[in-house]
XYZ file of C-alpha atoms in Angstrom:
786
model
C -25.008 16.377 -12.168
C -22.158 14.149 -13.256
C -22.319 10.390 -13.791
C -20.494 7.624 -15.618
C -21.247 4.864 -18.088
C -19.412 1.536 -18.076
C -19.894 -1.967 -19.356
C -18.380 -4.795 -21.342
C -18.309 -5.599 -25.052
C -18.229 -9.242 -26.103
C -17.948 -11.111 -29.397
C -20.824 -13.424 -30.258
C -18.662 -16.426 -29.243
C -18.393 -15.046 -25.711
C -14.811 -13.792 -25.969
C -13.863 -10.297 -24.851
C -13.904 -7.542 -27.488
C -10.720 -5.606 -26.749
C -9.424 -2.371 -28.328
C -12.914 -1.246 -29.369
C -13.557 2.484 -29.490
C -16.531 3.716 -27.427
C -17.562 7.379 -27.682
C -20.459 9.612 -26.770
C -21.470 11.537 -29.881
C -21.718 15.269 -29.411
C -19.024 15.290 -26.710
C -15.282 14.784 -26.397
C -15.768 11.835 -24.081
C -14.658 8.367 -25.052
C -12.422 5.440 -24.303
C -11.155 2.094 -25.615
C -12.056 -1.318 -24.189
C -9.337 -3.155 -22.292
C -8.224 -6.762 -22.790
C -11.352 -7.987 -20.988
C -13.666 -5.912 -23.182
C -14.455 -3.518 -20.350
C -14.814 0.219 -20.722
C -15.710 3.194 -18.541
C -16.443 6.811 -19.440
C -16.415 9.095 -16.394
C -17.503 12.683 -15.776
C -20.533 12.493 -18.092
C -23.158 15.224 -17.573
C -26.684 13.935 -17.008
C -28.702 13.817 -20.242
C -29.305 11.848 -23.446
C -26.436 10.778 -25.692
C -25.784 8.533 -28.663
C -23.239 5.830 -27.755
C -21.014 4.985 -30.726
C -19.118 1.640 -30.839
C -16.604 1.138 -33.654
C -13.449 -0.644 -34.770
C -11.850 -1.726 -38.033
C -13.145 -5.311 -37.863
C -16.667 -4.887 -36.432
C -19.983 -3.494 -37.568
C -20.442 -0.008 -36.066
C -23.218 0.388 -33.519
C -25.226 3.381 -32.308
C -27.303 3.264 -29.118
C -29.449 5.892 -27.450
C -28.495 6.130 -23.755
C -29.807 8.292 -20.950
C -27.356 9.205 -18.194
C -29.566 9.867 -15.187
C -27.758 8.037 -12.391
C -24.206 8.066 -10.974
C -23.167 4.715 -12.454
C -24.943 3.477 -15.586
C -24.110 0.054 -17.026
C -24.455 -0.775 -20.744
C -23.257 -4.089 -22.206
C -23.363 -5.145 -25.847
C -22.346 -7.863 -28.311
C -20.292 -6.810 -31.355
C -20.330 -8.554 -34.746
C -17.512 -8.914 -37.312
C -17.583 -7.443 -40.816
C -15.545 -7.758 -43.992
C -12.449 -5.800 -44.880
C -13.742 -2.222 -44.939
C -11.882 1.022 -44.497
C -13.751 3.368 -42.201
C -12.870 6.786 -40.954
C -10.952 6.755 -37.700
C -12.797 8.175 -34.709
C -10.771 10.707 -32.706
C -11.042 10.079 -28.965
C -10.120 12.499 -26.197
C -9.562 10.289 -23.148
C -9.999 11.538 -19.604
C -9.472 8.448 -17.471
C -9.990 8.119 -13.731
C -6.192 8.156 -13.372
C -5.746 11.430 -15.240
C -8.745 13.073 -13.605
C -7.376 12.337 -10.130
C -3.793 13.314 -10.946
C -4.924 16.763 -12.123
C -7.299 17.421 -9.226
C -4.842 19.558 -7.231
C -3.754 16.885 -4.782
C -0.214 15.512 -4.945
C -1.440 12.076 -6.019
C -0.232 9.294 -8.295
C -2.525 6.499 -9.487
C -1.085 3.017 -9.984
C -3.092 0.842 -12.363
C -2.936 -2.907 -11.801
C -4.273 -4.461 -15.009
C -0.959 -5.776 -16.335
C 0.588 -6.353 -12.913
C -2.303 -8.620 -11.913
C -1.156 -11.113 -14.542
C 2.375 -11.372 -13.148
C 4.066 -12.667 -10.012
C 4.087 -9.275 -8.347
C 2.859 -8.355 -4.898
C 1.045 -5.108 -4.224
C 4.046 -3.897 -2.225
C 6.347 -4.500 -5.196
C 4.092 -2.313 -7.325
C 4.191 0.432 -4.706
C 7.963 0.207 -4.370
C 8.276 1.169 -8.056
C 6.104 4.279 -7.759
C 7.786 7.675 -7.727
C 8.758 8.797 -4.223
C 7.569 5.579 -2.550
C 9.782 3.209 -0.602
C 8.379 0.054 1.009
C 10.502 -0.698 4.077
C 10.441 -4.399 4.888
C 12.414 -6.458 7.408
C 13.037 -9.440 5.154
C 10.877 -11.484 2.787
C 7.150 -12.100 2.420
C 5.226 -11.513 5.647
C 7.889 -9.515 7.460
C 7.264 -6.192 9.178
C 6.498 -3.381 6.717
C 6.672 0.387 6.858
C 5.910 2.811 4.033
C 8.041 5.871 3.303
C 6.718 8.693 1.121
C 9.571 11.086 0.447
C 10.850 10.955 4.016
C 7.483 10.705 5.780
C 6.655 7.366 7.361
C 5.061 5.613 10.324
C 1.907 7.192 11.742
C 2.274 10.152 9.349
C 1.175 7.859 6.498
C -2.349 6.468 6.196
C -2.803 3.029 4.627
C -6.370 2.338 3.482
C -8.466 -0.321 1.816
C -11.415 1.406 0.147
C -11.020 4.308 2.573
C -10.808 2.138 5.719
C -7.492 2.081 7.660
C -5.771 -1.210 6.933
C -4.850 -1.690 10.601
C -8.525 -2.457 11.162
C -8.201 -5.679 9.151
C -5.228 -7.100 11.065
C -1.825 -8.469 10.108
C -3.293 -11.287 8.013
C -4.956 -8.918 5.545
C -2.255 -6.494 4.482
C -0.843 -5.196 1.217
C 1.536 -8.158 0.980
C -1.408 -10.556 1.036
C -3.796 -8.764 -1.332
C -2.960 -9.805 -4.909
C -3.105 -7.088 -7.611
C -5.820 -9.148 -9.378
C -8.250 -8.103 -6.624
C -7.306 -4.427 -6.925
C -8.738 -1.885 -9.351
C -6.138 0.819 -8.663
C -3.856 2.238 -5.960
C -3.950 5.928 -5.077
C -0.764 7.378 -3.556
C -1.236 10.810 -1.951
C 1.688 12.912 -0.724
C 0.709 15.657 1.671
C -2.895 16.903 1.735
C -5.627 14.255 1.630
C -9.124 14.528 0.109
C -12.199 14.733 2.336
C -13.075 11.031 2.190
C -9.629 10.168 3.633
C -9.554 12.898 6.277
C -7.681 11.480 9.232
C -4.756 11.727 11.577
C -2.140 11.928 8.800
C 0.016 14.604 7.208
C 2.657 12.768 5.180
C 0.156 11.318 2.754
C -1.734 8.093 2.260
C -1.975 4.934 0.193
C -5.555 4.010 -0.674
C -6.127 0.601 -2.273
C -9.355 0.482 -4.298
C -10.665 -3.069 -4.569
C -12.350 -4.274 -7.749
C -16.049 -3.413 -7.845
C -16.872 -3.491 -11.563
C -20.304 -5.084 -11.866
C -20.624 -4.614 -15.619
C -20.107 -8.346 -16.167
C -20.389 -11.318 -13.862
C -16.978 -12.914 -13.659
C -14.667 -15.300 -11.859
C -10.902 -14.946 -11.768
C -8.401 -17.346 -10.270
C -4.622 -17.526 -10.145
C -1.986 -19.853 -8.762
C 1.788 -19.401 -8.696
C 4.881 -21.170 -7.432
C 8.428 -19.950 -7.177
C 11.747 -19.805 -5.394
C 12.080 -20.293 -1.649
C 9.099 -22.691 -1.755
C 6.718 -19.801 -2.330
C 3.165 -20.793 -3.231
C 0.378 -18.272 -3.764
C -3.220 -18.626 -4.886
C -6.174 -16.282 -5.121
C -9.742 -16.409 -6.394
C -12.385 -13.725 -6.847
C -15.976 -13.795 -8.047
C -18.469 -11.042 -8.798
C -22.163 -11.436 -9.493
C -24.845 -8.801 -10.101
C -28.496 -9.392 -10.852
C -29.262 -6.794 -13.497
C -32.964 -6.759 -12.588
C -32.901 -6.057 -8.858
C -29.308 -4.882 -8.363
C -28.340 -7.612 -5.868
C -24.535 -7.826 -5.918
C -22.088 -10.291 -4.397
C -18.322 -9.914 -4.249
C -16.245 -12.821 -2.946
C -12.480 -13.232 -2.815
C -9.851 -15.307 -1.072
C -6.080 -15.637 -0.980
C -3.518 -18.134 0.314
C 0.235 -17.630 0.741
C 2.844 -20.089 1.968
C 6.608 -19.567 1.838
C 9.795 -20.675 3.576
C 11.591 -17.364 2.825
C 14.723 -19.511 2.620
C 16.822 -17.142 0.546
C 20.586 -16.735 0.783
C 22.079 -13.952 2.906
C 25.637 -12.673 2.818
C 25.366 -9.255 4.442
C 25.982 -8.280 8.031
C 25.358 -11.747 9.462
C 27.562 -12.740 12.344
C 29.040 -16.027 13.483
C 30.572 -16.856 16.831
C 32.988 -19.737 17.260
C 33.809 -21.574 20.491
C 36.319 -18.819 21.373
C 33.496 -16.215 21.065
C 35.079 -14.561 18.035
C 32.772 -12.685 15.668
C 32.950 -13.092 11.903
C 30.883 -11.316 9.283
C 29.864 -11.461 5.620
C 29.440 -15.212 5.469
C 26.915 -16.824 3.101
C 24.037 -18.623 4.799
C 20.583 -19.855 3.899
C 17.898 -18.011 5.867
C 16.060 -20.439 8.135
C 13.161 -20.486 10.632
C 11.266 -17.985 8.527
C 8.073 -19.738 7.421
C 5.071 -17.616 6.646
C 1.540 -18.842 5.993
C -1.590 -16.764 5.513
C -5.160 -17.428 4.426
C -7.834 -14.771 4.065
C -11.355 -14.374 2.727
C -13.545 -11.386 1.931
C -17.326 -11.719 1.537
C -19.625 -8.838 0.563
C -23.356 -8.889 -0.123
C -25.561 -5.951 -1.034
C -27.110 -3.881 -3.778
C -25.696 -1.541 -6.410
C -27.355 1.115 -8.563
C -30.810 0.788 -7.026
C -33.262 3.573 -6.234
C -32.433 3.802 -2.534
C -28.645 3.312 -2.779
C -25.829 3.583 -5.261
C -23.980 1.059 -3.108
C -25.049 -0.838 -0.014
C -22.843 -3.660 1.240
C -22.537 -5.769 4.336
C -19.134 -7.418 4.517
C -17.142 -9.952 6.482
C -13.386 -10.514 6.366
C -11.584 -13.373 8.045
C -7.855 -13.962 8.077
C -5.417 -16.253 9.818
C -1.605 -16.131 9.768
C 1.362 -18.061 11.143
C 4.769 -16.399 11.076
C 8.205 -17.426 12.308
C 10.350 -14.595 13.661
C 13.879 -15.209 12.297
C 15.609 -12.324 14.125
C 15.014 -9.027 15.878
C 15.067 -5.543 14.417
C 18.495 -6.228 12.882
C 20.082 -9.457 11.613
C 22.569 -9.525 14.483
C 21.351 -12.872 15.798
C 19.031 -15.569 14.444
C 16.075 -16.811 16.475
C 14.690 -20.337 16.639
C 11.337 -21.048 18.260
C 10.002 -17.480 18.347
C 6.753 -17.151 16.348
C 3.476 -15.252 15.956
C -0.080 -16.221 15.150
C -2.627 -13.633 14.004
C -6.371 -13.852 13.532
C -8.933 -11.224 12.606
C -12.710 -11.090 12.166
C -13.904 -7.914 10.477
C -17.510 -6.810 9.934
C -18.304 -3.838 7.695
C -21.151 -1.704 6.404
C -20.856 0.605 3.410
C -23.590 2.909 2.123
C -23.276 5.437 -0.711
C -26.133 7.529 -2.077
C -26.004 10.544 -4.361
C -29.060 12.837 -4.353
C -29.770 11.690 -0.818
C -33.092 13.250 0.283
C -32.542 16.182 -2.078
C -30.828 16.904 -5.367
C -27.069 17.474 -5.014
C -26.735 15.974 -1.519
C -24.487 12.888 -1.226
C -23.993 10.592 1.769
C -21.154 8.125 2.255
C -21.012 5.962 5.400
C -18.330 3.348 6.011
C -18.311 1.576 9.393
C -16.041 -1.300 10.370
C -15.739 -3.379 13.540
C -12.710 -5.637 13.916
C -11.830 -8.289 16.467
C -8.097 -8.982 16.246
C -5.959 -11.430 18.176
C -2.146 -11.656 18.261
C -0.342 -14.601 19.880
C 3.420 -14.526 20.553
C 5.553 -17.400 21.875
C 9.268 -17.311 22.703
C 10.493 -19.930 25.203
C 13.430 -21.654 23.440
C 16.719 -21.056 25.300
C 19.375 -22.367 22.882
C 21.337 -19.662 21.039
C 21.886 -20.295 17.317
C 24.312 -19.166 14.651
C 23.332 -18.231 11.083
C 24.531 -21.593 9.796
C 21.505 -23.119 11.516
C 23.521 -24.833 14.239
C 23.600 -23.979 17.955
C 26.261 -21.525 19.046
C 29.010 -23.428 20.884
C 31.041 -22.513 23.953
C 33.922 -24.188 25.784
C 32.884 -25.078 29.335
C 35.039 -27.243 31.632
C 37.160 -28.250 28.658
C 34.155 -29.392 26.620
C 32.489 -27.730 23.675
C 28.765 -27.492 24.433
C 25.802 -25.527 23.037
C 25.313 -22.068 24.484
C 22.034 -21.950 26.392
C 20.439 -18.981 28.076
C 19.416 -19.239 31.754
C 16.063 -20.624 32.802
C 13.301 -18.111 32.176
C 14.933 -16.640 29.089
C 13.904 -16.904 25.431
C 15.407 -15.944 22.102
C 14.802 -12.267 22.789
C 15.084 -11.492 26.496
C 12.712 -13.030 29.036
C 10.665 -16.053 27.957
C 7.228 -14.960 26.863
C 3.827 -16.291 25.842
C 1.407 -13.431 25.344
C -1.908 -12.787 23.681
C -3.127 -9.332 22.715
C -6.793 -8.843 21.833
C -7.790 -5.683 20.029
C -11.324 -4.397 19.489
C -11.254 -1.762 16.752
C -14.021 0.504 15.545
C -13.524 2.740 12.536
C -16.373 4.844 11.244
C -16.262 7.417 8.463
C -19.183 9.621 7.508
C -19.066 12.129 4.653
C -21.970 14.400 3.749
C -21.463 16.662 0.730
C -23.697 19.124 -1.070
C -23.359 20.715 -4.486
C -24.371 24.281 -3.623
C -23.901 25.450 -7.217
C -22.403 24.128 -10.413
C -18.706 23.554 -9.658
C -18.994 24.362 -5.947
C -19.280 21.656 -3.307
C -19.079 21.692 0.485
C -18.675 18.622 2.680
C -18.551 17.811 6.367
C -16.788 14.720 7.654
C -16.452 12.757 10.860
C -13.937 9.989 11.494
C -13.940 7.845 14.629
C -11.046 5.469 15.193
C -11.054 3.573 18.489
C -8.743 0.756 19.566
C -9.184 -1.083 22.843
C -6.579 -3.716 23.680
C -6.161 -6.312 26.395
C -2.642 -7.681 26.941
C -2.483 -11.104 28.584
C 0.589 -12.902 29.948
C -0.170 -16.612 29.413
C 3.153 -17.747 30.862
C 2.463 -16.035 34.177
C -1.280 -16.320 34.951
C -0.857 -14.316 38.177
C 0.882 -11.403 36.458
C -0.655 -7.983 37.257
C -1.335 -7.345 33.569
C -3.885 -10.167 33.333
C -6.784 -9.011 35.523
C -6.568 -5.329 34.634
C -4.470 -4.063 31.789
C -6.866 -2.313 29.484
C -5.315 0.170 27.113
C -7.125 2.225 24.529
C -6.725 5.031 22.040
C -9.661 7.010 20.651
C -9.468 9.650 17.952
C -12.327 11.822 16.731
C -11.702 14.003 13.690
C -14.171 16.610 12.463
C -13.501 17.961 8.994
C -14.827 20.543 6.547
C -14.045 20.861 2.833
C -14.930 23.411 0.186
C -14.237 22.408 -3.418
C -14.539 24.859 -6.289
C -14.069 24.720 -10.051
C -13.673 28.136 -11.665
C -12.425 29.854 -14.808
C -14.307 27.457 -17.085
C -13.138 24.498 -14.944
C -9.478 25.348 -15.535
C -8.905 26.141 -11.850
C -9.754 23.533 -9.207
C -9.326 24.359 -5.529
C -9.978 22.559 -2.255
C -9.895 24.245 1.167
C -9.982 21.971 4.193
C -10.073 22.364 7.957
C -10.107 19.701 10.653
C -10.132 19.395 14.413
C -8.671 16.324 16.132
C -9.420 15.061 19.650
C -7.169 12.187 20.695
C -7.387 10.293 23.999
C -4.973 7.641 25.291
C -6.074 5.611 28.300
C -4.032 3.028 30.180
C -3.754 1.300 33.552
C -0.244 1.026 34.928
C 0.712 -0.265 38.394
C -2.792 0.378 39.694
C -2.860 3.923 38.367
C -5.293 4.957 35.659
C -4.031 7.598 33.260
C -5.920 9.416 30.521
C -4.098 11.811 28.196
C -6.060 14.093 25.872
C -4.734 16.094 22.929
C -6.785 18.605 20.932
C -5.254 19.928 17.748
C -6.558 21.947 14.768
C -5.376 21.540 11.203
C -5.899 23.093 7.786
C -4.857 22.683 4.183
C -5.296 23.954 0.634
C -4.874 22.421 -2.829
C -5.040 23.953 -6.295
C -4.762 22.737 -9.874
C -4.618 25.103 -12.851
C -4.912 24.058 -16.489
C -2.488 26.592 -18.000
C -2.681 25.310 -21.587
C -4.255 22.141 -22.941
C -2.745 19.127 -21.156
C -0.484 21.217 -18.872
C -1.543 21.361 -15.227
C 0.164 23.220 -12.398
C -0.498 21.594 -9.007
C 0.169 22.960 -5.498
C -0.852 22.164 -1.929
C -0.041 23.102 1.651
C -0.995 21.651 5.023
C -0.481 22.398 8.717
C -1.644 19.526 10.897
C -0.914 17.096 13.743
C -0.416 13.329 13.923
C -1.470 11.294 16.953
C 0.683 8.238 17.692
C -0.859 4.819 17.073
C -1.557 2.329 19.838
C 1.447 0.117 18.999
C 3.748 3.150 19.070
C 2.531 4.125 22.540
C 1.837 0.748 24.147
C 4.340 -1.336 22.200
C 4.004 -4.316 19.899
C 5.883 -7.407 21.158
C 5.263 -9.323 17.934
C 7.132 -6.685 15.918
C 9.857 -6.018 18.520
C 8.513 -2.585 19.518
C 8.580 -1.610 23.193
C 6.197 0.907 24.744
C 6.745 4.633 25.164
C 3.904 6.087 27.241
C 5.377 9.587 26.937
C 5.101 9.746 23.141
C 3.612 13.060 21.980
C 1.728 14.040 18.796
C 3.792 15.207 15.842
C 3.122 18.466 13.980
C 3.961 18.996 10.330
C 3.889 21.955 7.972
C 4.112 20.791 4.354
C 4.313 22.460 0.947
C 4.100 20.766 -2.473
C 4.295 22.284 -5.966
C 4.604 20.621 -9.355
C 3.162 20.026 -12.810
C 1.810 17.332 -15.127
C 2.130 17.688 -18.891
C 1.071 15.398 -21.698
C 3.661 16.514 -24.229
C 2.531 14.109 -26.960
C -0.856 12.496 -27.456
C -1.762 10.981 -30.809
C -2.577 7.577 -32.207
C 1.080 6.485 -32.159
C 2.909 8.392 -29.442
C 2.011 9.454 -25.903
C 4.584 11.218 -23.730
C 3.743 12.372 -20.195
C 5.921 14.383 -17.815
C 5.507 14.913 -14.070
C 7.633 16.765 -11.542
C 7.090 18.000 -8.006
C 9.097 19.717 -5.271
C 8.290 19.597 -1.570
C 9.331 21.231 1.684
C 8.294 19.642 4.974
C 8.906 20.824 8.517
C 8.318 18.382 11.365
C 8.047 19.183 15.070
C 8.347 16.372 17.652
C 8.709 13.942 14.739
C 7.715 10.380 15.646
C 10.362 7.901 14.473
C 11.776 4.510 15.372
C 14.828 4.851 17.596
C 17.997 3.748 15.826
C 19.419 0.462 17.079
C 23.155 0.570 17.736
C 23.712 -2.641 19.716
C 25.343 -5.774 18.322
C 25.309 -9.362 19.397
C 27.194 -10.350 22.510
C 27.905 -13.992 23.006
C 28.009 -14.049 26.764
C 25.712 -16.611 28.316
C 23.901 -14.243 30.695
C 23.640 -11.228 28.399
C 20.659 -11.569 26.092
C 20.604 -9.543 22.921
C 17.468 -7.420 23.117
C 16.816 -6.719 19.459
C 14.032 -4.206 19.962
C 13.271 -0.619 19.124
C 10.780 2.007 20.268
C 9.184 5.107 18.829
C 10.405 8.431 20.136
C 9.963 12.154 19.450
C 13.196 13.364 17.894
C 12.518 17.108 17.878
C 12.458 19.309 14.814
C 13.245 18.012 11.323
C 13.206 19.507 7.858
C 12.843 17.683 4.573
C 13.269 19.193 1.121
C 13.308 17.323 -2.122
C 12.259 16.774 -5.688
C 10.678 13.941 -7.664
C 9.977 13.426 -11.356
C 8.579 10.837 -13.742
C 8.562 10.350 -17.516
C 6.275 7.878 -19.290
C 6.201 7.084 -23.004
C 3.794 4.850 -24.935
C 4.284 3.864 -28.567
C 1.345 2.458 -30.535
C -0.072 0.913 -27.367
C 2.689 -1.683 -27.652
C 5.770 -0.166 -26.038
C 5.615 1.374 -22.562
C 8.616 3.120 -20.990
C 8.770 4.635 -17.492
C 11.562 6.321 -15.532
C 11.152 8.074 -12.186
C 13.375 9.297 -9.381
C 13.097 10.887 -5.954
C 15.793 12.864 -4.159
C 15.383 14.489 -0.758
C 17.143 15.072 2.539
C 15.605 14.916 5.990
C 17.809 16.822 8.420
C 17.801 17.126 12.189
C 17.002 20.770 12.951
C 16.987 20.644 16.768
C 19.830 23.016 17.692
C 20.060 22.270 21.425
C 19.530 19.126 23.473
C 17.550 18.852 26.730
C 20.574 20.156 28.687
C 20.890 23.317 26.596
C 24.033 22.105 24.831
C 24.454 22.233 21.043
C 22.782 19.111 19.598
C 25.451 16.731 18.362
C 23.357 15.656 15.366
C 22.212 19.114 14.276
C 21.914 19.372 10.477
C 22.671 15.647 10.050
C 20.683 13.362 7.741
C 18.272 11.138 9.673
C 19.564 7.547 9.740
C 17.884 4.382 8.491
C 16.172 6.289 5.690
C 16.920 6.035 1.936
C 17.033 9.454 0.317
C 17.766 8.867 -3.397
C 15.866 6.306 -5.486
C 15.491 5.630 -9.217
C 13.082 3.224 -10.951
C 12.757 2.262 -14.604
C 10.588 -0.172 -16.528
C 9.989 -1.322 -20.110
C 7.023 -3.311 -21.405
C 6.484 -4.511 -24.977
C 3.442 -6.282 -26.421
C 3.650 -8.767 -29.297
C 0.346 -9.678 -30.946
C -0.319 -12.922 -32.861
C 3.163 -14.241 -32.061
C 2.229 -17.796 -31.093
C -1.446 -17.942 -32.085
C -3.776 -15.600 -33.923
C -5.312 -13.095 -31.476
C -2.884 -14.184 -28.751
C -0.714 -11.686 -26.888
C 2.807 -11.903 -25.487
C 4.070 -9.208 -23.112
C 7.716 -8.914 -22.081
C 8.822 -6.825 -19.094
C 11.978 -5.331 -17.639
C 12.262 -3.399 -14.388
C 15.264 -1.902 -12.639
C 15.789 -0.020 -9.409
C 18.569 1.922 -7.709
C 18.865 3.023 -4.079
C 21.809 5.147 -2.942
C 23.723 4.062 0.194
C 22.572 5.469 3.541
C 23.513 5.202 7.218
C 21.652 2.803 9.490
C 22.460 4.714 12.689
C 23.666 8.210 13.581
C 27.247 7.071 13.960
C 29.214 6.184 10.838
C 31.468 3.405 12.032
C 33.290 0.450 10.541
C 31.807 -1.607 13.365
C 28.281 -1.078 12.118
C 26.488 -1.857 8.899
C 26.039 0.970 6.409
C 23.444 0.072 3.790
C 25.409 -0.123 0.510
C 24.382 0.829 -3.014
C 21.458 -1.250 -4.261
C 20.969 -1.927 -7.970
C 18.582 -4.671 -9.050
C 16.906 -5.927 -12.234
C 13.733 -7.941 -12.873
C 12.583 -9.540 -16.143
C 9.386 -11.332 -17.067
C 6.998 -12.404 -19.796
C 3.327 -13.338 -20.036
C 1.255 -15.152 -22.660
C -2.502 -14.609 -23.117
C -4.467 -17.163 -25.144
C -6.755 -15.995 -27.986
C -9.851 -16.428 -25.809
C -8.309 -14.241 -23.119
C -9.328 -16.732 -20.435
C -5.864 -18.125 -19.654
C -2.670 -16.198 -19.028
C 0.684 -17.742 -18.118
C 3.565 -15.621 -16.850
C 7.172 -16.151 -15.777
C 9.113 -13.650 -13.677
C 12.766 -13.606 -12.659
C 13.305 -11.141 -9.828
C 16.690 -9.650 -8.962
C 18.190 -11.528 -11.900
C 21.760 -10.466 -11.076
C 21.348 -11.633 -7.453
C 22.330 -8.182 -6.224
C 22.483 -7.120 -2.588
C 19.120 -5.649 -1.572
C 18.571 -4.310 1.954
C 15.995 -2.405 3.876
C 14.977 -1.370 7.402
C 17.965 -1.503 9.795
C 20.104 -3.276 7.188
C 17.992 -6.432 6.935
C 18.748 -8.274 3.706
C 15.892 -9.007 1.278
C 15.588 -11.943 -1.168
C 18.059 -12.382 -3.992
C 17.399 -14.015 -7.366
C 14.056 -15.793 -7.582
C 12.006 -17.562 -10.288
C 8.196 -17.515 -10.276
C 5.596 -19.115 -12.559
C 1.962 -17.984 -12.491
C -1.245 -19.245 -14.123
C -4.307 -16.963 -14.406
C -7.813 -18.040 -15.404
C -10.724 -15.671 -16.134
C -14.357 -16.544 -16.829
C -16.711 -13.716 -17.822
C -20.504 -13.676 -18.115
C -20.736 -17.093 -16.474
C -24.500 -16.723 -15.996
C -25.216 -16.465 -19.712
């Protein structure tokens, strides 16, 4: 059996003991404590070991430990010593990050330790990862879609601790979860592991929340920056070492005006109804406010459970809607309110009933509510003033007819969603290095749409719509050739049902689709791993893609069909240098993806019209666009010097082409072999971090940061026309610095984002924030019960 040992080392004054070497004598396993004094050694065989703790300035320690459970905790106090030269201890590190990235899956692990101290959102971290593009319609709180090398939408799974994030509601999303509450982010491209088996083929993003119970702690942070952006978060963790009772609490608050300057494809109309573009205006009517809390109570590392938690999440959000899918016309008076109540149960037990059998159950019930209001009739320009028109010789504000709103017909709606997501994984180690597992995933969404503006509307008494997906999976994992070859064979069977009432007619559509996949990792020579995977599977459309989502300007498409994908990935990871001073890591991967009936947002090719009776319907819908093919390549280089200098460069280049040769009339398809629009296809990211010790105070730390990004220009719609916006070249730069006090309890950071105030755009040419300044204060209290 395999377990782990973790804990925290502290000085006798209560401060964290960082950069301390921790090894298990008689093995090659070891690590170094982080800035909080925490350490973790994974993949430790069950048995007795001698734990060795050493550093230049402390008295060495030796402790007898017995690894006989999945997660052992060992804490200790270290004591200083005089100037003494001792022999350096060689450490071969195999971190969670490296272990996952060489498992055979196309996966990258994003660590959040340094990012949690800065004014960065989780989405900004993801946007810097190789092959990842976070598509966002504006600033904080706006609609988000994730693109993994050309795959997006329902093809991508977004998880929090293995639970689909849609379960938690709009108020608890990756924009609202600060990196300080996150242990790591796993980005999969292609085949997914058994615990994430679901209705996805493009990959997944799995956010692992902090669970370290090696030391009771409280962390808090507050920041303020440009565009009246205020953010605060707090988290606390307590574990009773005697009985294992564990509590995890966290909360976050965000408030912003999103009042940044725009100078892209905004349009103005004068009294003669003439359009002008590329003016500079301050974005208005774009307030966003969110508050969320997460409460978990249970037990860890007890006889009957490795983890048992009952949880409750609550979140509430207010959001102005400044425009539709594009920036063609500003809205005033259109807004959303979201609320979610989420109840969860999580149970994990290794050696369940018998040796080698492991059970993992994660069940979540969510009650979500979405309120949308749009009744204001006055049409506005981007300068914040009403659009004017000459009527009977007078210049008067342009007002839509009675019964109209900012986007089409006036509307006040409420959508209630009841969501159940349950994941069960049962695995058994049949022999050393050979494991089988069976999985079941139930995802059910039942929604009730209500028209509050028209109480007698047909939708009110009977408009129940639901989607239910059952996925049965099987995995066989094997480690062979002295653990140099790791393989994973998977098979799954998906049953998807969509049920809706429409005009008195009840319709139920059922789809049954099989899927399979294979991954392999081979350790060719020390520190060189070849990685490959393939998958053939289906994706069922989500409820908002089928039934629409008024709050995000998506209209329904009841004829939407599942999408099938056949994917291939092959690459390598190589640690070219690894000594006390230098560490150089290389990664590269190529992929080939074939999509059939690809689900994608329909390109919007309408522009504003200023006529009084012609409302601009800035909406989109999801459609099946036939066959597509995507081929590409991504690579990343990281270099670390003396644990002080960190350099990273990555890029992703791919093309996603329309491969449907004939249209529905049998004629040659006019877009055959054309690049899909509204999709970036070449991205480069680079970052530099440098640590300065003892610069201001003894034992203090200053970190300076630089990040840059490049996105090549791409078409917004199929047609390349001067009359439509083509997303231009994007090149941006961020700088920042943080200061940690000698005690390690207080950290202050300053970030300047997009320092050159460059043009940055995203989904359907919507402009994102320009230059912004942000100041953040972090406070950490460890071992508060001592």
